[in-house]
Coordinates of C-alpha atoms in Angstrom, one line a residue:
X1 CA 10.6 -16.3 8.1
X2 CA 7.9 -16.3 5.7
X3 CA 4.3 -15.8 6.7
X4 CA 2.0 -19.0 5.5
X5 CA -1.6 -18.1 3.9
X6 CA -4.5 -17.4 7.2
X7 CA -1.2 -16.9 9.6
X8 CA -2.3 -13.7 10.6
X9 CA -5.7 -13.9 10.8
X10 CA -6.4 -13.3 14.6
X11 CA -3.7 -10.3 14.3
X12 CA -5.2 -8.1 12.0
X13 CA -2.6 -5.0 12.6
X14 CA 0.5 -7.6 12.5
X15 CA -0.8 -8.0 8.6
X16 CA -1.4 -4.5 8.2
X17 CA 2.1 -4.0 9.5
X18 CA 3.6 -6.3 7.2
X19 CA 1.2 -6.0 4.1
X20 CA -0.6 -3.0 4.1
X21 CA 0.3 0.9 3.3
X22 CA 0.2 4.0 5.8
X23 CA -3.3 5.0 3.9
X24 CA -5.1 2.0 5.0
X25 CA -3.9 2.3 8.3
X26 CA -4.8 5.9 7.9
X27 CA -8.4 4.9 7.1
X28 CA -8.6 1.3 9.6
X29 CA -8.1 4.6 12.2
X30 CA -10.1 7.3 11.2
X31 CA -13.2 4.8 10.4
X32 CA -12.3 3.4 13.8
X33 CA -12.2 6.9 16.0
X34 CA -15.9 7.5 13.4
X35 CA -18.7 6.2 15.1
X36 CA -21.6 7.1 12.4
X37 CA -21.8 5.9 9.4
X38 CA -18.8 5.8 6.7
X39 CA -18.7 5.8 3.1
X40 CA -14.9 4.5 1.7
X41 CA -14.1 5.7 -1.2
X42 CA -11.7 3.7 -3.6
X43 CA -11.2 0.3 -4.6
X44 CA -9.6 -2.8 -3.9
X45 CA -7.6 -1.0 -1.5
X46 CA -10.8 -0.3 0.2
X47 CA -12.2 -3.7 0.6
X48 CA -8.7 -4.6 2.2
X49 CA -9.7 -1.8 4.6
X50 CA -13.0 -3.6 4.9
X51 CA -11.2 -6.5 5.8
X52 CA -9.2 -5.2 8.5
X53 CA -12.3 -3.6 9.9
X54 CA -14.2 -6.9 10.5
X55 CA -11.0 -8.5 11.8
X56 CA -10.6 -6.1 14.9
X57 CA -14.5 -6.7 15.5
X58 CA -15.9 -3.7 13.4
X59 CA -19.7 -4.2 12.3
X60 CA -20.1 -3.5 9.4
X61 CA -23.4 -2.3 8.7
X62 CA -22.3 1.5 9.0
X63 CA -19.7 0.8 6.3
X64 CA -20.1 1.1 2.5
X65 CA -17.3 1.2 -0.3
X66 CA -18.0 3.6 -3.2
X67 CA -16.4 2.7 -6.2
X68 CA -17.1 2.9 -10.1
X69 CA -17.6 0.6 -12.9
X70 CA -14.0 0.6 -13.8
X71 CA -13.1 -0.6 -10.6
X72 CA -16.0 -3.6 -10.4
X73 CA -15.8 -4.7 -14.2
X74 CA -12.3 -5.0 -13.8
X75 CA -11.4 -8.8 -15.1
X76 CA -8.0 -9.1 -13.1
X77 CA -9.9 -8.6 -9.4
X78 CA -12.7 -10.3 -7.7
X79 CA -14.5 -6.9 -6.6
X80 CA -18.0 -8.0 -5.9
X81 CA -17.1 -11.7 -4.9
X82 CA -14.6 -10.4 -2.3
X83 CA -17.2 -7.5 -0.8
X84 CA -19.7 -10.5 -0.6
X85 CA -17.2 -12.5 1.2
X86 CA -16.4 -10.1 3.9
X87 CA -19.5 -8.5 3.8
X88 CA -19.2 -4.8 2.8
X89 CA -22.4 -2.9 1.0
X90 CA -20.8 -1.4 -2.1
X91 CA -21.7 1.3 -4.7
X92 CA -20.6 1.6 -8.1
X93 CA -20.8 4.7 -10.2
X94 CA -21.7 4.2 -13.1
X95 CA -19.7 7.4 -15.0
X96 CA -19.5 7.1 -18.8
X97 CA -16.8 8.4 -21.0
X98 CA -17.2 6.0 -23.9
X99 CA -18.0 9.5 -26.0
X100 CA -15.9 11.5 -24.9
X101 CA -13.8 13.9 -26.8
X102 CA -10.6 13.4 -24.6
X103 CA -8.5 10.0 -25.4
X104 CA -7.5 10.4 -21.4
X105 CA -10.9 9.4 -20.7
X106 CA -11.9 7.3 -23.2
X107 CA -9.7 5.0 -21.6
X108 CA -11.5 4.5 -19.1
X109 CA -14.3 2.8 -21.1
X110 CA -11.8 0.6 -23.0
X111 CA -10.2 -0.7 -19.7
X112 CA -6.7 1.1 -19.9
X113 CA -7.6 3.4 -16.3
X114 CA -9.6 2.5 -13.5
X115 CA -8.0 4.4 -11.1
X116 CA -11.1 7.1 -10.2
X117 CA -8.9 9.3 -7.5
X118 CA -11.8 9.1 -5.3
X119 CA -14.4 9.3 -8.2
X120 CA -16.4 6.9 -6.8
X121 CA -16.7 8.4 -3.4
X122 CA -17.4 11.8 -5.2
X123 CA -20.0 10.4 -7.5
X124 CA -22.0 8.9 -4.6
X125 CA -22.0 12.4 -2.7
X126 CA -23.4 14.0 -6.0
X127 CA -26.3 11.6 -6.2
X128 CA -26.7 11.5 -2.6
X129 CA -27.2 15.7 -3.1
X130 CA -29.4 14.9 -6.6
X131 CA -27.7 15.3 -9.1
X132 CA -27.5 12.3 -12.1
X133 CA -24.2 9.8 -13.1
X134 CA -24.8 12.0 -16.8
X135 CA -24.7 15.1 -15.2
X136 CA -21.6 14.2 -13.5
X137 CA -20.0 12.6 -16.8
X138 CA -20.5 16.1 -17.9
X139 CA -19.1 18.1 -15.3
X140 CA -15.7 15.7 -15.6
X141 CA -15.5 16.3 -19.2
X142 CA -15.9 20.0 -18.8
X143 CA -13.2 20.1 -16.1
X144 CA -11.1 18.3 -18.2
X145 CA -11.7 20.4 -21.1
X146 CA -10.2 23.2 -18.9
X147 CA -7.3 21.7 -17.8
X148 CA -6.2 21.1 -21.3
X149 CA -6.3 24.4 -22.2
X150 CA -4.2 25.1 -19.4
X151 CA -1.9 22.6 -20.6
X152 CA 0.6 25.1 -22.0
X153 CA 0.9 27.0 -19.6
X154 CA 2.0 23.9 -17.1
X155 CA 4.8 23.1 -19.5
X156 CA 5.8 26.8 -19.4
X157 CA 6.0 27.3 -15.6
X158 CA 8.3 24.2 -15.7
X159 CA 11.0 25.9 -17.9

């Protein structure tokens, strides 16, 4: 009963179904009931999404995908190629932690994290309001600054 490659292709939410997560159906409906324009925010998750979008006859010309670097430079997907192929207008923030202070973020400039939780998404709204990718850099490391001082006091409450 297996499902052979392009099986599904005229039954977009038969492979959401089988394939896909309750978040991208999640998002396939809210971008669907959405009628202006929507920004996704995440990754390849997102382009999936993107997918599934064109497949039930979505245009999309009112769709964009913000992501980061992380995300695009990352050597074990296709990012860019696969956007091309279905056709979705990306954005990539381009955050930098390569001087960080905090390991936990440093890893993000030597290809250990990619996962952004939505930094991306977040990243776009700031410039969209003004503000630079440095100054957001910045505000990251400060709020991660402050959760590691509070640090101790997680590992207390947990006792």
């Amino acid at each position: 009963a297996g499902i052979g490659k392009g099986q599904l292709k005229d039954n977009p939410l038969e492979a959401l179904r089988q394939f896909g997560d309750p978040m991208m159906a999640t998002v396939v409906g809210i971008s669907l009931g959405f009628r202006k324009s929507v920004v996704l925010a995440g990754g390849t998750q997102m382009l999936a999404v993107s997918a599934l979008l064109k497949a039930l006859g979505e245009d999309l010309n009112r769709f964009m995908i913000a992501t980061t670097k992380w995300v695009v430079n990352d050597r074990s997907a296709t990012f860019l190629e696969t956007a091309r192929e279905i056709g979705i207008i990306t954005y990539s923030a381009d955050l930098d932690f390569s001087k960080s202070e905090f390991e936990g973020l440093r890893d993000y400039e030597n290809g250990y994290v990619k996962e952004g939780v939505g930094a991306g998404g977040a990243t776009w709204l700031a410039v969209k309001a003004g503000f630079s990718t440095e100054e957001v850099s910045e505000k990251v490391e400060e709020l991660y600054r402050k959760l590691m001082k509070m640090k101790p006091s997680f590992e207390e409450g947990s006792r």
